[in-house]
Amino acid sequence: MSIAYADKTLTCRDCGQPFVFTAGEQDFYAQKGFTNQPSRCPDCRRAAKAARSGGERDSYGGGSYGGGYSGRSDRGERTMHPAVCSSCGRDTMVPFVPTSGKPVYCSDCFRAQRENRNYDRW
Ligand SMILES: [Zn+2]
Ligand SMILES: [Zn+2]
């Protein structure tokens, strides 16, 4: 042991946050023969590593893609279909294709139904 290491504060290349390159890490780097300093903070290093190792395998289950995308398309194109209310017999428009045999309600009756159900539950 010839060199005394001291903790060093570096700036992360990815997030721009300062992070500590500890004496222990500097020693470790030196033993491994690394001459350059880490350019990322531990968090970003871990994130980069996770993205590299799990990127291909996890690309399907990635959560953020599925959730955000389907939510947007749902709200974007809402096709209304003409129907006759099963409760009051009024002509109405519903945001789904009315299936025969299933009751369809106008917005007023739908709201009444839902309120009834809520009262039942309470
Ligand atoms: Zn960072
Ligand atoms: Zn109705």
mmCIF file with all atom_site columns, C-alpha atoms and ligand atoms in Angstrom:
data_model
loop_
_atom_site.group_PDB
_atom_site.id
_atom_site.type_symbol
_atom_site.label_atom_id
_atom_site.label_alt_id
_atom_site.label_comp_id
_atom_site.label_asym_id
_atom_site.label_entity_id
_atom_site.label_seq_id
_atom_site.pdbx_PDB_ins_code
_atom_site.Cartn_x
_atom_site.Cartn_y
_atom_site.Cartn_z
_atom_site.occupancy
_atom_site.B_iso_or_equiv
_atom_site.pdbx_formal_charge
_atom_site.auth_seq_id
_atom_site.auth_comp_id
_atom_site.auth_asym_id
_atom_site.auth_atom_id
_atom_site.pdbx_PDB_model_num
ATOM   1   C  CA . MET A 1 1   ? 0.000   0.000   0.000   1.00 0.00 ? 1   MET A CA 1
ATOM   2   C  CA . SER A 1 2   ? 1.681   3.120   -1.122  1.00 0.00 ? 2   SER A CA 1
ATOM   3   C  CA . ILE A 1 3   ? -1.052  5.487   -2.127  1.00 0.00 ? 3   ILE A CA 1
ATOM   4   C  CA . ALA A 1 4   ? -3.458  6.904   0.432   1.00 0.00 ? 4   ALA A CA 1
ATOM   5   C  CA . TYR A 1 5   ? -6.859  7.344   -1.122  1.00 0.00 ? 5   TYR A CA 1
ATOM   6   C  CA . ALA A 1 6   ? -9.343  9.978   -0.123  1.00 0.00 ? 6   ALA A CA 1
ATOM   7   C  CA . ASP A 1 7   ? -13.020 10.203  -0.922  1.00 0.00 ? 7   ASP A CA 1
ATOM   8   C  CA . LYS A 1 8   ? -13.580 12.242  -4.042  1.00 0.00 ? 8   LYS A CA 1
ATOM   9   C  CA . THR A 1 9   ? -16.744 13.944  -5.210  1.00 0.00 ? 9   THR A CA 1
ATOM   10  C  CA . LEU A 1 10  ? -17.503 13.430  -8.876  1.00 0.00 ? 10  LEU A CA 1
ATOM   11  C  CA . THR A 1 11  ? -20.424 14.538  -11.009 1.00 0.00 ? 11  THR A CA 1
ATOM   12  C  CA . CYS A 1 12  ? -22.625 11.929  -12.638 1.00 0.00 ? 12  CYS A CA 1
ATOM   13  C  CA . ARG A 1 13  ? -22.642 12.069  -16.420 1.00 0.00 ? 13  ARG A CA 1
ATOM   14  C  CA . ASP A 1 14  ? -26.255 10.853  -16.602 1.00 0.00 ? 14  ASP A CA 1
ATOM   15  C  CA . CYS A 1 15  ? -28.169 12.666  -13.873 1.00 0.00 ? 15  CYS A CA 1
ATOM   16  C  CA . GLY A 1 16  ? -25.712 15.479  -13.138 1.00 0.00 ? 16  GLY A CA 1
ATOM   17  C  CA . GLN A 1 17  ? -25.796 14.764  -9.408  1.00 0.00 ? 17  GLN A CA 1
ATOM   18  C  CA . PRO A 1 18  ? -22.595 14.782  -7.381  1.00 0.00 ? 18  PRO A CA 1
ATOM   19  C  CA . PHE A 1 19  ? -21.631 11.414  -5.972  1.00 0.00 ? 19  PHE A CA 1
ATOM   20  C  CA . VAL A 1 20  ? -18.752 10.165  -3.838  1.00 0.00 ? 20  VAL A CA 1
ATOM   21  C  CA . PHE A 1 21  ? -16.029 8.050   -5.361  1.00 0.00 ? 21  PHE A CA 1
ATOM   22  C  CA . THR A 1 22  ? -14.881 6.556   -2.091  1.00 0.00 ? 22  THR A CA 1
ATOM   23  C  CA . ALA A 1 23  ? -11.333 5.734   -1.099  1.00 0.00 ? 23  ALA A CA 1
ATOM   24  C  CA . GLY A 1 24  ? -12.302 2.069   -1.035  1.00 0.00 ? 24  GLY A CA 1
ATOM   25  C  CA . GLU A 1 25  ? -13.644 2.248   -4.580  1.00 0.00 ? 25  GLU A CA 1
ATOM   26  C  CA . GLN A 1 26  ? -10.536 4.063   -5.754  1.00 0.00 ? 26  GLN A CA 1
ATOM   27  C  CA . ASP A 1 27  ? -8.433  1.307   -4.248  1.00 0.00 ? 27  ASP A CA 1
ATOM   28  C  CA . PHE A 1 28  ? -10.631 -1.297  -5.933  1.00 0.00 ? 28  PHE A CA 1
ATOM   29  C  CA . TYR A 1 29  ? -10.337 0.473   -9.278  1.00 0.00 ? 29  TYR A CA 1
ATOM   30  C  CA . ALA A 1 30  ? -6.548  0.673   -8.912  1.00 0.00 ? 30  ALA A CA 1
ATOM   31  C  CA . GLN A 1 31  ? -6.306  -3.017  -8.091  1.00 0.00 ? 31  GLN A CA 1
ATOM   32  C  CA . LYS A 1 32  ? -8.376  -3.853  -11.155 1.00 0.00 ? 32  LYS A CA 1
ATOM   33  C  CA . GLY A 1 33  ? -6.072  -1.701  -13.212 1.00 0.00 ? 33  GLY A CA 1
ATOM   34  C  CA . PHE A 1 34  ? -8.745  0.823   -14.134 1.00 0.00 ? 34  PHE A CA 1
ATOM   35  C  CA . THR A 1 35  ? -7.235  4.184   -14.858 1.00 0.00 ? 35  THR A CA 1
ATOM   36  C  CA . ASN A 1 36  ? -10.426 6.151   -15.448 1.00 0.00 ? 36  ASN A CA 1
ATOM   37  C  CA . GLN A 1 37  ? -12.851 7.320   -12.808 1.00 0.00 ? 37  GLN A CA 1
ATOM   38  C  CA . PRO A 1 38  ? -16.479 6.236   -12.788 1.00 0.00 ? 38  PRO A CA 1
ATOM   39  C  CA . SER A 1 39  ? -18.562 8.639   -14.852 1.00 0.00 ? 39  SER A CA 1
ATOM   40  C  CA . ARG A 1 40  ? -21.903 7.728   -13.309 1.00 0.00 ? 40  ARG A CA 1
ATOM   41  C  CA . CYS A 1 41  ? -23.267 7.754   -9.788  1.00 0.00 ? 41  CYS A CA 1
ATOM   42  C  CA . PRO A 1 42  ? -24.016 4.313   -8.242  1.00 0.00 ? 42  PRO A CA 1
ATOM   43  C  CA . ASP A 1 43  ? -27.738 4.690   -8.994  1.00 0.00 ? 43  ASP A CA 1
ATOM   44  C  CA . CYS A 1 44  ? -27.223 5.417   -12.671 1.00 0.00 ? 44  CYS A CA 1
ATOM   45  C  CA . ARG A 1 45  ? -24.576 2.724   -12.904 1.00 0.00 ? 45  ARG A CA 1
ATOM   46  C  CA . ARG A 1 46  ? -27.044 0.215   -11.506 1.00 0.00 ? 46  ARG A CA 1
ATOM   47  C  CA . ALA A 1 47  ? -29.772 1.447   -13.840 1.00 0.00 ? 47  ALA A CA 1
ATOM   48  C  CA . ALA A 1 48  ? -27.494 1.230   -16.855 1.00 0.00 ? 48  ALA A CA 1
ATOM   49  C  CA . LYS A 1 49  ? -26.399 -2.251  -15.865 1.00 0.00 ? 49  LYS A CA 1
ATOM   50  C  CA . ALA A 1 50  ? -30.001 -3.387  -15.334 1.00 0.00 ? 50  ALA A CA 1
ATOM   51  C  CA . ALA A 1 51  ? -31.034 -1.944  -18.679 1.00 0.00 ? 51  ALA A CA 1
ATOM   52  C  CA . ARG A 1 52  ? -28.172 -3.708  -20.407 1.00 0.00 ? 52  ARG A CA 1
ATOM   53  C  CA . SER A 1 53  ? -28.644 -7.128  -18.826 1.00 0.00 ? 53  SER A CA 1
ATOM   54  C  CA . GLY A 1 54  ? -32.442 -7.226  -18.619 1.00 0.00 ? 54  GLY A CA 1
ATOM   55  C  CA . GLY A 1 55  ? -33.253 -5.040  -21.608 1.00 0.00 ? 55  GLY A CA 1
ATOM   56  C  CA . GLU A 1 56  ? -33.915 -7.741  -24.163 1.00 0.00 ? 56  GLU A CA 1
ATOM   57  C  CA . ARG A 1 57  ? -35.667 -10.196 -21.921 1.00 0.00 ? 57  ARG A CA 1
ATOM   58  C  CA . ASP A 1 58  ? -37.918 -7.718  -20.115 1.00 0.00 ? 58  ASP A CA 1
ATOM   59  C  CA . SER A 1 59  ? -38.897 -5.567  -23.052 1.00 0.00 ? 59  SER A CA 1
ATOM   60  C  CA . TYR A 1 60  ? -42.345 -7.140  -23.243 1.00 0.00 ? 60  TYR A CA 1
ATOM   61  C  CA . GLY A 1 61  ? -43.301 -6.867  -19.607 1.00 0.00 ? 61  GLY A CA 1
ATOM   62  C  CA . GLY A 1 62  ? -42.059 -3.327  -19.274 1.00 0.00 ? 62  GLY A CA 1
ATOM   63  C  CA . GLY A 1 63  ? -45.221 -1.892  -17.721 1.00 0.00 ? 63  GLY A CA 1
ATOM   64  C  CA . SER A 1 64  ? -44.750 1.679   -18.830 1.00 0.00 ? 64  SER A CA 1
ATOM   65  C  CA . TYR A 1 65  ? -45.461 0.912   -22.472 1.00 0.00 ? 65  TYR A CA 1
ATOM   66  C  CA . GLY A 1 66  ? -48.656 -1.074  -21.965 1.00 0.00 ? 66  GLY A CA 1
ATOM   67  C  CA . GLY A 1 67  ? -50.248 1.107   -19.332 1.00 0.00 ? 67  GLY A CA 1
ATOM   68  C  CA . GLY A 1 68  ? -49.629 4.492   -20.866 1.00 0.00 ? 68  GLY A CA 1
ATOM   69  C  CA . TYR A 1 69  ? -50.475 3.483   -24.391 1.00 0.00 ? 69  TYR A CA 1
ATOM   70  C  CA . SER A 1 70  ? -53.794 1.717   -23.881 1.00 0.00 ? 70  SER A CA 1
ATOM   71  C  CA . GLY A 1 71  ? -55.019 4.470   -21.595 1.00 0.00 ? 71  GLY A CA 1
ATOM   72  C  CA . ARG A 1 72  ? -54.463 7.076   -24.252 1.00 0.00 ? 72  ARG A CA 1
ATOM   73  C  CA . SER A 1 73  ? -56.110 5.169   -27.102 1.00 0.00 ? 73  SER A CA 1
ATOM   74  C  CA . ASP A 1 74  ? -59.145 4.431   -24.934 1.00 0.00 ? 74  ASP A CA 1
ATOM   75  C  CA . ARG A 1 75  ? -59.879 8.055   -24.379 1.00 0.00 ? 75  ARG A CA 1
ATOM   76  C  CA . GLY A 1 76  ? -58.934 9.138   -27.882 1.00 0.00 ? 76  GLY A CA 1
ATOM   77  C  CA . GLU A 1 77  ? -61.476 7.303   -30.063 1.00 0.00 ? 77  GLU A CA 1
ATOM   78  C  CA . ARG A 1 78  ? -64.739 6.676   -28.290 1.00 0.00 ? 78  ARG A CA 1
ATOM   79  C  CA . THR A 1 79  ? -67.351 5.532   -30.766 1.00 0.00 ? 79  THR A CA 1
ATOM   80  C  CA . MET A 1 80  ? -70.942 6.005   -29.665 1.00 0.00 ? 80  MET A CA 1
ATOM   81  C  CA . HIS A 1 81  ? -73.673 3.591   -30.746 1.00 0.00 ? 81  HIS A CA 1
ATOM   82  C  CA . PRO A 1 82  ? -77.414 4.238   -30.855 1.00 0.00 ? 82  PRO A CA 1
ATOM   83  C  CA . ALA A 1 83  ? -79.463 2.157   -28.429 1.00 0.00 ? 83  ALA A CA 1
ATOM   84  C  CA . VAL A 1 84  ? -82.804 2.142   -26.692 1.00 0.00 ? 84  VAL A CA 1
ATOM   85  C  CA . CYS A 1 85  ? -82.787 2.392   -22.928 1.00 0.00 ? 85  CYS A CA 1
ATOM   86  C  CA . SER A 1 86  ? -84.024 -0.828  -21.335 1.00 0.00 ? 86  SER A CA 1
ATOM   87  C  CA . SER A 1 87  ? -85.356 1.089   -18.384 1.00 0.00 ? 87  SER A CA 1
ATOM   88  C  CA . CYS A 1 88  ? -87.178 4.157   -19.731 1.00 0.00 ? 88  CYS A CA 1
ATOM   89  C  CA . GLY A 1 89  ? -87.376 3.295   -23.446 1.00 0.00 ? 89  GLY A CA 1
ATOM   90  C  CA . ARG A 1 90  ? -85.669 6.492   -24.594 1.00 0.00 ? 90  ARG A CA 1
ATOM   91  C  CA . ASP A 1 91  ? -83.290 6.618   -27.546 1.00 0.00 ? 91  ASP A CA 1
ATOM   92  C  CA . THR A 1 92  ? -79.756 7.005   -26.302 1.00 0.00 ? 92  THR A CA 1
ATOM   93  C  CA . MET A 1 93  ? -76.128 6.670   -27.327 1.00 0.00 ? 93  MET A CA 1
ATOM   94  C  CA . VAL A 1 94  ? -73.795 4.245   -25.593 1.00 0.00 ? 94  VAL A CA 1
ATOM   95  C  CA . PRO A 1 95  ? -69.975 3.996   -25.823 1.00 0.00 ? 95  PRO A CA 1
ATOM   96  C  CA . PHE A 1 96  ? -70.110 0.264   -26.715 1.00 0.00 ? 96  PHE A CA 1
ATOM   97  C  CA . VAL A 1 97  ? -71.891 -1.954  -29.210 1.00 0.00 ? 97  VAL A CA 1
ATOM   98  C  CA . PRO A 1 98  ? -75.256 -2.866  -27.678 1.00 0.00 ? 98  PRO A CA 1
ATOM   99  C  CA . THR A 1 99  ? -75.651 -6.638  -27.417 1.00 0.00 ? 99  THR A CA 1
ATOM   100 C  CA . SER A 1 100 ? -79.123 -8.093  -27.672 1.00 0.00 ? 100 SER A CA 1
ATOM   101 C  CA . GLY A 1 101 ? -80.277 -9.649  -24.430 1.00 0.00 ? 101 GLY A CA 1
ATOM   102 C  CA . LYS A 1 102 ? -78.158 -7.307  -22.348 1.00 0.00 ? 102 LYS A CA 1
ATOM   103 C  CA . PRO A 1 103 ? -79.859 -4.283  -20.838 1.00 0.00 ? 103 PRO A CA 1
ATOM   104 C  CA . VAL A 1 104 ? -78.718 -0.909  -22.133 1.00 0.00 ? 104 VAL A CA 1
ATOM   105 C  CA . TYR A 1 105 ? -79.363 2.225   -20.161 1.00 0.00 ? 105 TYR A CA 1
ATOM   106 C  CA . CYS A 1 106 ? -79.418 5.878   -21.052 1.00 0.00 ? 106 CYS A CA 1
ATOM   107 C  CA . SER A 1 107 ? -77.048 8.041   -19.037 1.00 0.00 ? 107 SER A CA 1
ATOM   108 C  CA . ASP A 1 108 ? -79.779 8.990   -16.570 1.00 0.00 ? 108 ASP A CA 1
ATOM   109 C  CA . CYS A 1 109 ? -80.848 5.414   -15.894 1.00 0.00 ? 109 CYS A CA 1
ATOM   110 C  CA . PHE A 1 110 ? -77.240 4.237   -15.879 1.00 0.00 ? 110 PHE A CA 1
ATOM   111 C  CA . ARG A 1 111 ? -76.439 6.727   -13.177 1.00 0.00 ? 111 ARG A CA 1
ATOM   112 C  CA . ALA A 1 112 ? -79.531 5.680   -11.212 1.00 0.00 ? 112 ALA A CA 1
ATOM   113 C  CA . GLN A 1 113 ? -78.516 2.026   -11.526 1.00 0.00 ? 113 GLN A CA 1
ATOM   114 C  CA . ARG A 1 114 ? -75.035 2.750   -10.341 1.00 0.00 ? 114 ARG A CA 1
ATOM   115 C  CA . GLU A 1 115 ? -76.267 4.779   -7.399  1.00 0.00 ? 115 GLU A CA 1
ATOM   116 C  CA . ASN A 1 116 ? -78.626 1.966   -6.438  1.00 0.00 ? 116 ASN A CA 1
ATOM   117 C  CA . ARG A 1 117 ? -75.778 -0.469  -6.532  1.00 0.00 ? 117 ARG A CA 1
ATOM   118 C  CA . ASN A 1 118 ? -73.646 1.768   -4.382  1.00 0.00 ? 118 ASN A CA 1
ATOM   119 C  CA . TYR A 1 119 ? -76.424 2.097   -1.844  1.00 0.00 ? 119 TYR A CA 1
ATOM   120 C  CA . ASP A 1 120 ? -76.817 -1.698  -1.793  1.00 0.00 ? 120 ASP A CA 1
ATOM   121 C  CA . ARG A 1 121 ? -73.154 -2.095  -1.047  1.00 0.00 ? 121 ARG A CA 1
ATOM   122 C  CA . TRP A 1 122 ? -73.228 0.387   1.776   1.00 0.00 ? 122 TRP A CA 1
HETATM 123 ZN ZN . ZN  B 2 .   ? -26.556 9.581   -11.774 1.00 0.00 ? 1   ZN  B ZN 1
HETATM 124 ZN ZN . ZN  B 2 .   ? -83.318 5.466   -19.406 1.00 0.00 ? 2   ZN  B ZN 1
#
